[in-house]
Amino acid sequence: QVQLVESGGGLVQPGGSLRLSCAASGFNLDYHVIGWFRQAPGKEREGVSCLSSHDGTVYHRASAKGRFIISRDRVKNTAYLEMNSLTFEDTGVYYCAADPVLRSVVGACGSSRPWANWGLGTQVTVSS
């Protein structure tokens, strides 16, 4: 059974950090593009950071550059999103996604529609 399970969300103060995990089972993250998306209340799901397991290329949306790090552990078959200097605007449900067909991380992060596999999400709340 193909499954992605996110964890690591929670409540954090502005300026704080969180590390999200996405454990994959039933398939191998090798040869997949991996993405982290978020959805704030009343807003569309948007791509935050994407990583290609094919060539290691990474894409971050402008607001995440310099603050977020996307990575994966091949042995654990798990992807991560390290988030630093969090702001109120980072609040939302964070979803990880993986797709074996997508290639361009820029294009992949631009839309949630083409992705084949999704987790159920983990809530991140930035509040003082």
mmCIF file with all atom_site columns, C-alpha atoms in Angstrom:
data_model
loop_
_atom_site.group_PDB
_atom_site.id
_atom_site.type_symbol
_atom_site.label_atom_id
_atom_site.label_alt_id
_atom_site.label_comp_id
_atom_site.label_asym_id
_atom_site.label_entity_id
_atom_site.label_seq_id
_atom_site.pdbx_PDB_ins_code
_atom_site.Cartn_x
_atom_site.Cartn_y
_atom_site.Cartn_z
_atom_site.occupancy
_atom_site.B_iso_or_equiv
_atom_site.pdbx_formal_charge
_atom_site.auth_seq_id
_atom_site.auth_comp_id
_atom_site.auth_asym_id
_atom_site.auth_atom_id
_atom_site.pdbx_PDB_model_num
ATOM 1   C CA . GLN A 1 1   ? 0.000  0.000  0.000   1.00 0.00 ? 1   GLN A CA 1
ATOM 2   C CA . VAL A 1 2   ? 1.451  3.321  -1.110  1.00 0.00 ? 2   VAL A CA 1
ATOM 3   C CA . GLN A 1 3   ? 1.465  5.742  1.777   1.00 0.00 ? 3   GLN A CA 1
ATOM 4   C CA . LEU A 1 4   ? 3.002  9.046  2.851   1.00 0.00 ? 4   LEU A CA 1
ATOM 5   C CA . VAL A 1 5   ? 2.748  10.027 6.504   1.00 0.00 ? 5   VAL A CA 1
ATOM 6   C CA . GLU A 1 6   ? 3.711  13.489 7.719   1.00 0.00 ? 6   GLU A CA 1
ATOM 7   C CA . SER A 1 7   ? 4.729  14.350 11.263  1.00 0.00 ? 7   SER A CA 1
ATOM 8   C CA . GLY A 1 8   ? 6.468  17.109 13.185  1.00 0.00 ? 8   GLY A CA 1
ATOM 9   C CA . GLY A 1 9   ? 3.899  19.867 12.990  1.00 0.00 ? 9   GLY A CA 1
ATOM 10  C CA . GLY A 1 10  ? 2.824  21.882 16.002  1.00 0.00 ? 10  GLY A CA 1
ATOM 11  C CA . LEU A 1 11  ? 2.527  25.271 17.616  1.00 0.00 ? 11  LEU A CA 1
ATOM 12  C CA . VAL A 1 12  ? 5.583  27.504 17.455  1.00 0.00 ? 12  VAL A CA 1
ATOM 13  C CA . GLN A 1 13  ? 6.301  31.163 18.197  1.00 0.00 ? 13  GLN A CA 1
ATOM 14  C CA . PRO A 1 14  ? 7.393  33.558 15.465  1.00 0.00 ? 14  PRO A CA 1
ATOM 15  C CA . GLY A 1 15  ? 11.094 33.144 14.807  1.00 0.00 ? 15  GLY A CA 1
ATOM 16  C CA . GLY A 1 16  ? 11.013 29.519 15.884  1.00 0.00 ? 16  GLY A CA 1
ATOM 17  C CA . SER A 1 17  ? 11.819 26.351 13.976  1.00 0.00 ? 17  SER A CA 1
ATOM 18  C CA . LEU A 1 18  ? 10.155 23.054 13.129  1.00 0.00 ? 18  LEU A CA 1
ATOM 19  C CA . ARG A 1 19  ? 11.279 19.974 11.265  1.00 0.00 ? 19  ARG A CA 1
ATOM 20  C CA . LEU A 1 20  ? 8.614  18.107 9.345   1.00 0.00 ? 20  LEU A CA 1
ATOM 21  C CA . SER A 1 21  ? 9.039  14.488 8.327   1.00 0.00 ? 21  SER A CA 1
ATOM 22  C CA . CYS A 1 22  ? 7.368  12.516 5.552   1.00 0.00 ? 22  CYS A CA 1
ATOM 23  C CA . ALA A 1 23  ? 7.738  8.755  5.820   1.00 0.00 ? 23  ALA A CA 1
ATOM 24  C CA . ALA A 1 24  ? 7.055  6.802  2.642   1.00 0.00 ? 24  ALA A CA 1
ATOM 25  C CA . SER A 1 25  ? 5.926  3.184  2.572   1.00 0.00 ? 25  SER A CA 1
ATOM 26  C CA . GLY A 1 26  ? 4.901  0.850  -0.227  1.00 0.00 ? 26  GLY A CA 1
ATOM 27  C CA . PHE A 1 27  ? 7.245  2.553  -2.674  1.00 0.00 ? 27  PHE A CA 1
ATOM 28  C CA . ASN A 1 28  ? 10.740 4.029  -2.827  1.00 0.00 ? 28  ASN A CA 1
ATOM 29  C CA . LEU A 1 29  ? 11.307 7.775  -2.963  1.00 0.00 ? 29  LEU A CA 1
ATOM 30  C CA . ASP A 1 30  ? 14.199 7.197  -5.337  1.00 0.00 ? 30  ASP A CA 1
ATOM 31  C CA . TYR A 1 31  ? 13.334 8.389  -8.840  1.00 0.00 ? 31  TYR A CA 1
ATOM 32  C CA . HIS A 1 32  ? 10.557 10.607 -7.517  1.00 0.00 ? 32  HIS A CA 1
ATOM 33  C CA . VAL A 1 33  ? 10.116 14.319 -7.235  1.00 0.00 ? 33  VAL A CA 1
ATOM 34  C CA . ILE A 1 34  ? 9.241  15.135 -3.628  1.00 0.00 ? 34  ILE A CA 1
ATOM 35  C CA . GLY A 1 35  ? 7.287  18.198 -2.651  1.00 0.00 ? 35  GLY A CA 1
ATOM 36  C CA . TRP A 1 36  ? 6.046  20.021 0.407   1.00 0.00 ? 36  TRP A CA 1
ATOM 37  C CA . PHE A 1 37  ? 2.859  22.009 -0.012  1.00 0.00 ? 37  PHE A CA 1
ATOM 38  C CA . ARG A 1 38  ? 0.871  24.041 2.458   1.00 0.00 ? 38  ARG A CA 1
ATOM 39  C CA . GLN A 1 39  ? -2.690 25.208 2.663   1.00 0.00 ? 39  GLN A CA 1
ATOM 40  C CA . ALA A 1 40  ? -3.787 28.096 4.834   1.00 0.00 ? 40  ALA A CA 1
ATOM 41  C CA . PRO A 1 41  ? -7.449 28.552 5.790   1.00 0.00 ? 41  PRO A CA 1
ATOM 42  C CA . GLY A 1 42  ? -9.417 29.904 2.862   1.00 0.00 ? 42  GLY A CA 1
ATOM 43  C CA . LYS A 1 43  ? -6.470 29.674 0.485   1.00 0.00 ? 43  LYS A CA 1
ATOM 44  C CA . GLU A 1 44  ? -5.379 27.299 -2.230  1.00 0.00 ? 44  GLU A CA 1
ATOM 45  C CA . ARG A 1 45  ? -2.723 24.688 -1.648  1.00 0.00 ? 45  ARG A CA 1
ATOM 46  C CA . GLU A 1 46  ? 0.657  26.092 -2.669  1.00 0.00 ? 46  GLU A CA 1
ATOM 47  C CA . GLY A 1 47  ? 4.031  24.539 -3.296  1.00 0.00 ? 47  GLY A CA 1
ATOM 48  C CA . VAL A 1 48  ? 6.655  25.463 -0.706  1.00 0.00 ? 48  VAL A CA 1
ATOM 49  C CA . SER A 1 49  ? 9.724  23.370 -1.514  1.00 0.00 ? 49  SER A CA 1
ATOM 50  C CA . CYS A 1 50  ? 10.442 20.580 -3.981  1.00 0.00 ? 50  CYS A CA 1
ATOM 51  C CA . LEU A 1 51  ? 13.339 18.178 -4.447  1.00 0.00 ? 51  LEU A CA 1
ATOM 52  C CA . SER A 1 52  ? 14.190 15.937 -7.362  1.00 0.00 ? 52  SER A CA 1
ATOM 53  C CA . SER A 1 53  ? 15.585 12.546 -6.420  1.00 0.00 ? 53  SER A CA 1
ATOM 54  C CA . HIS A 1 54  ? 16.662 12.209 -10.064 1.00 0.00 ? 54  HIS A CA 1
ATOM 55  C CA . ASP A 1 55  ? 19.284 14.947 -10.030 1.00 0.00 ? 55  ASP A CA 1
ATOM 56  C CA . GLY A 1 56  ? 19.125 16.586 -6.605  1.00 0.00 ? 56  GLY A CA 1
ATOM 57  C CA . THR A 1 57  ? 17.755 19.904 -7.832  1.00 0.00 ? 57  THR A CA 1
ATOM 58  C CA . VAL A 1 58  ? 15.788 21.926 -5.320  1.00 0.00 ? 58  VAL A CA 1
ATOM 59  C CA . TYR A 1 59  ? 13.192 24.649 -5.614  1.00 0.00 ? 59  TYR A CA 1
ATOM 60  C CA . HIS A 1 60  ? 11.864 26.924 -2.880  1.00 0.00 ? 60  HIS A CA 1
ATOM 61  C CA . ARG A 1 61  ? 9.124  29.482 -3.231  1.00 0.00 ? 61  ARG A CA 1
ATOM 62  C CA . ALA A 1 62  ? 10.446 33.001 -2.708  1.00 0.00 ? 62  ALA A CA 1
ATOM 63  C CA . SER A 1 63  ? 9.168  33.319 0.857   1.00 0.00 ? 63  SER A CA 1
ATOM 64  C CA . ALA A 1 64  ? 10.907 30.070 1.855   1.00 0.00 ? 64  ALA A CA 1
ATOM 65  C CA . LYS A 1 65  ? 14.329 30.792 0.374   1.00 0.00 ? 65  LYS A CA 1
ATOM 66  C CA . GLY A 1 66  ? 17.031 31.100 2.995   1.00 0.00 ? 66  GLY A CA 1
ATOM 67  C CA . ARG A 1 67  ? 14.702 29.772 5.707   1.00 0.00 ? 67  ARG A CA 1
ATOM 68  C CA . PHE A 1 68  ? 13.570 26.280 4.624   1.00 0.00 ? 68  PHE A CA 1
ATOM 69  C CA . ILE A 1 69  ? 15.645 23.213 3.766   1.00 0.00 ? 69  ILE A CA 1
ATOM 70  C CA . ILE A 1 70  ? 14.218 20.185 1.962   1.00 0.00 ? 70  ILE A CA 1
ATOM 71  C CA . SER A 1 71  ? 16.078 16.896 2.154   1.00 0.00 ? 71  SER A CA 1
ATOM 72  C CA . ARG A 1 72  ? 15.605 13.149 2.193   1.00 0.00 ? 72  ARG A CA 1
ATOM 73  C CA . ASP A 1 73  ? 17.142 10.112 3.860   1.00 0.00 ? 73  ASP A CA 1
ATOM 74  C CA . ARG A 1 74  ? 17.458 7.241  1.395   1.00 0.00 ? 74  ARG A CA 1
ATOM 75  C CA . VAL A 1 75  ? 17.928 4.621  4.102   1.00 0.00 ? 75  VAL A CA 1
ATOM 76  C CA . LYS A 1 76  ? 14.850 5.717  6.053   1.00 0.00 ? 76  LYS A CA 1
ATOM 77  C CA . ASN A 1 77  ? 12.878 6.430  2.868   1.00 0.00 ? 77  ASN A CA 1
ATOM 78  C CA . THR A 1 78  ? 11.826 9.685  4.484   1.00 0.00 ? 78  THR A CA 1
ATOM 79  C CA . ALA A 1 79  ? 11.739 13.292 3.327   1.00 0.00 ? 79  ALA A CA 1
ATOM 80  C CA . TYR A 1 80  ? 12.148 16.316 5.573   1.00 0.00 ? 80  TYR A CA 1
ATOM 81  C CA . LEU A 1 81  ? 11.349 20.000 5.600   1.00 0.00 ? 81  LEU A CA 1
ATOM 82  C CA . GLU A 1 82  ? 13.360 22.040 8.054   1.00 0.00 ? 82  GLU A CA 1
ATOM 83  C CA . MET A 1 83  ? 11.692 25.377 8.657   1.00 0.00 ? 83  MET A CA 1
ATOM 84  C CA . ASN A 1 84  ? 13.471 28.252 10.386  1.00 0.00 ? 84  ASN A CA 1
ATOM 85  C CA . SER A 1 85  ? 12.594 31.850 11.244  1.00 0.00 ? 85  SER A CA 1
ATOM 86  C CA . LEU A 1 86  ? 8.927  31.002 11.044  1.00 0.00 ? 86  LEU A CA 1
ATOM 87  C CA . THR A 1 87  ? 6.385  33.784 10.570  1.00 0.00 ? 87  THR A CA 1
ATOM 88  C CA . PHE A 1 88  ? 2.608  34.010 10.941  1.00 0.00 ? 88  PHE A CA 1
ATOM 89  C CA . GLU A 1 89  ? 2.321  33.566 7.160   1.00 0.00 ? 89  GLU A CA 1
ATOM 90  C CA . ASP A 1 90  ? 3.811  30.067 7.444   1.00 0.00 ? 90  ASP A CA 1
ATOM 91  C CA . THR A 1 91  ? 0.740  28.826 9.280   1.00 0.00 ? 91  THR A CA 1
ATOM 92  C CA . GLY A 1 92  ? -1.206 26.093 7.513   1.00 0.00 ? 92  GLY A CA 1
ATOM 93  C CA . VAL A 1 93  ? -1.559 22.389 6.925   1.00 0.00 ? 93  VAL A CA 1
ATOM 94  C CA . TYR A 1 94  ? 1.613  21.023 5.373   1.00 0.00 ? 94  TYR A CA 1
ATOM 95  C CA . TYR A 1 95  ? 1.368  18.114 2.958   1.00 0.00 ? 95  TYR A CA 1
ATOM 96  C CA . CYS A 1 96  ? 4.094  16.070 1.394   1.00 0.00 ? 96  CYS A CA 1
ATOM 97  C CA . ALA A 1 97  ? 3.729  14.664 -2.081  1.00 0.00 ? 97  ALA A CA 1
ATOM 98  C CA . ALA A 1 98  ? 5.723  12.391 -4.357  1.00 0.00 ? 98  ALA A CA 1
ATOM 99  C CA . ASP A 1 99  ? 5.492  11.663 -8.045  1.00 0.00 ? 99  ASP A CA 1
ATOM 100 C CA . PRO A 1 100 ? 7.506  9.317  -10.289 1.00 0.00 ? 100 PRO A CA 1
ATOM 101 C CA . VAL A 1 101 ? 6.732  11.098 -13.561 1.00 0.00 ? 101 VAL A CA 1
ATOM 102 C CA . LEU A 1 102 ? 7.364  14.786 -12.821 1.00 0.00 ? 102 LEU A CA 1
ATOM 103 C CA . ARG A 1 103 ? 10.853 16.041 -13.605 1.00 0.00 ? 103 ARG A CA 1
ATOM 104 C CA . SER A 1 104 ? 11.130 19.812 -13.258 1.00 0.00 ? 104 SER A CA 1
ATOM 105 C CA . VAL A 1 105 ? 11.035 20.890 -9.610  1.00 0.00 ? 105 VAL A CA 1
ATOM 106 C CA . VAL A 1 106 ? 10.040 24.396 -10.660 1.00 0.00 ? 106 VAL A CA 1
ATOM 107 C CA . GLY A 1 107 ? 7.083  23.152 -12.648 1.00 0.00 ? 107 GLY A CA 1
ATOM 108 C CA . ALA A 1 108 ? 6.188  20.528 -10.055 1.00 0.00 ? 108 ALA A CA 1
ATOM 109 C CA . CYS A 1 109 ? 6.053  23.016 -7.216  1.00 0.00 ? 109 CYS A CA 1
ATOM 110 C CA . GLY A 1 110 ? 3.880  25.314 -9.271  1.00 0.00 ? 110 GLY A CA 1
ATOM 111 C CA . SER A 1 111 ? 0.771  23.161 -9.061  1.00 0.00 ? 111 SER A CA 1
ATOM 112 C CA . SER A 1 112 ? -0.721 20.505 -6.794  1.00 0.00 ? 112 SER A CA 1
ATOM 113 C CA . ARG A 1 113 ? -2.734 18.916 -9.611  1.00 0.00 ? 113 ARG A CA 1
ATOM 114 C CA . PRO A 1 114 ? -0.222 16.528 -11.241 1.00 0.00 ? 114 PRO A CA 1
ATOM 115 C CA . TRP A 1 115 ? 1.074  14.831 -8.106  1.00 0.00 ? 115 TRP A CA 1
ATOM 116 C CA . ALA A 1 116 ? 0.308  11.122 -7.750  1.00 0.00 ? 116 ALA A CA 1
ATOM 117 C CA . ASN A 1 117 ? 0.783  10.497 -4.033  1.00 0.00 ? 117 ASN A CA 1
ATOM 118 C CA . TRP A 1 118 ? -0.169 12.649 -1.046  1.00 0.00 ? 118 TRP A CA 1
ATOM 119 C CA . GLY A 1 119 ? -0.022 12.462 2.716   1.00 0.00 ? 119 GLY A CA 1
ATOM 120 C CA . LEU A 1 120 ? -2.854 13.577 4.969   1.00 0.00 ? 120 LEU A CA 1
ATOM 121 C CA . GLY A 1 121 ? -0.992 16.620 6.242   1.00 0.00 ? 121 GLY A CA 1
ATOM 122 C CA . THR A 1 122 ? 0.330  18.015 9.499   1.00 0.00 ? 122 THR A CA 1
ATOM 123 C CA . GLN A 1 123 ? -0.757 21.301 11.067  1.00 0.00 ? 123 GLN A CA 1
ATOM 124 C CA . VAL A 1 124 ? 1.771  24.080 11.593  1.00 0.00 ? 124 VAL A CA 1
ATOM 125 C CA . THR A 1 125 ? 0.622  27.063 13.627  1.00 0.00 ? 125 THR A CA 1
ATOM 126 C CA . VAL A 1 126 ? 2.835  30.077 14.166  1.00 0.00 ? 126 VAL A CA 1
ATOM 127 C CA . SER A 1 127 ? 1.443  32.171 16.978  1.00 0.00 ? 127 SER A CA 1
ATOM 128 C CA . SER A 1 128 ? 2.647  34.310 19.854  1.00 0.00 ? 128 SER A CA 1
#
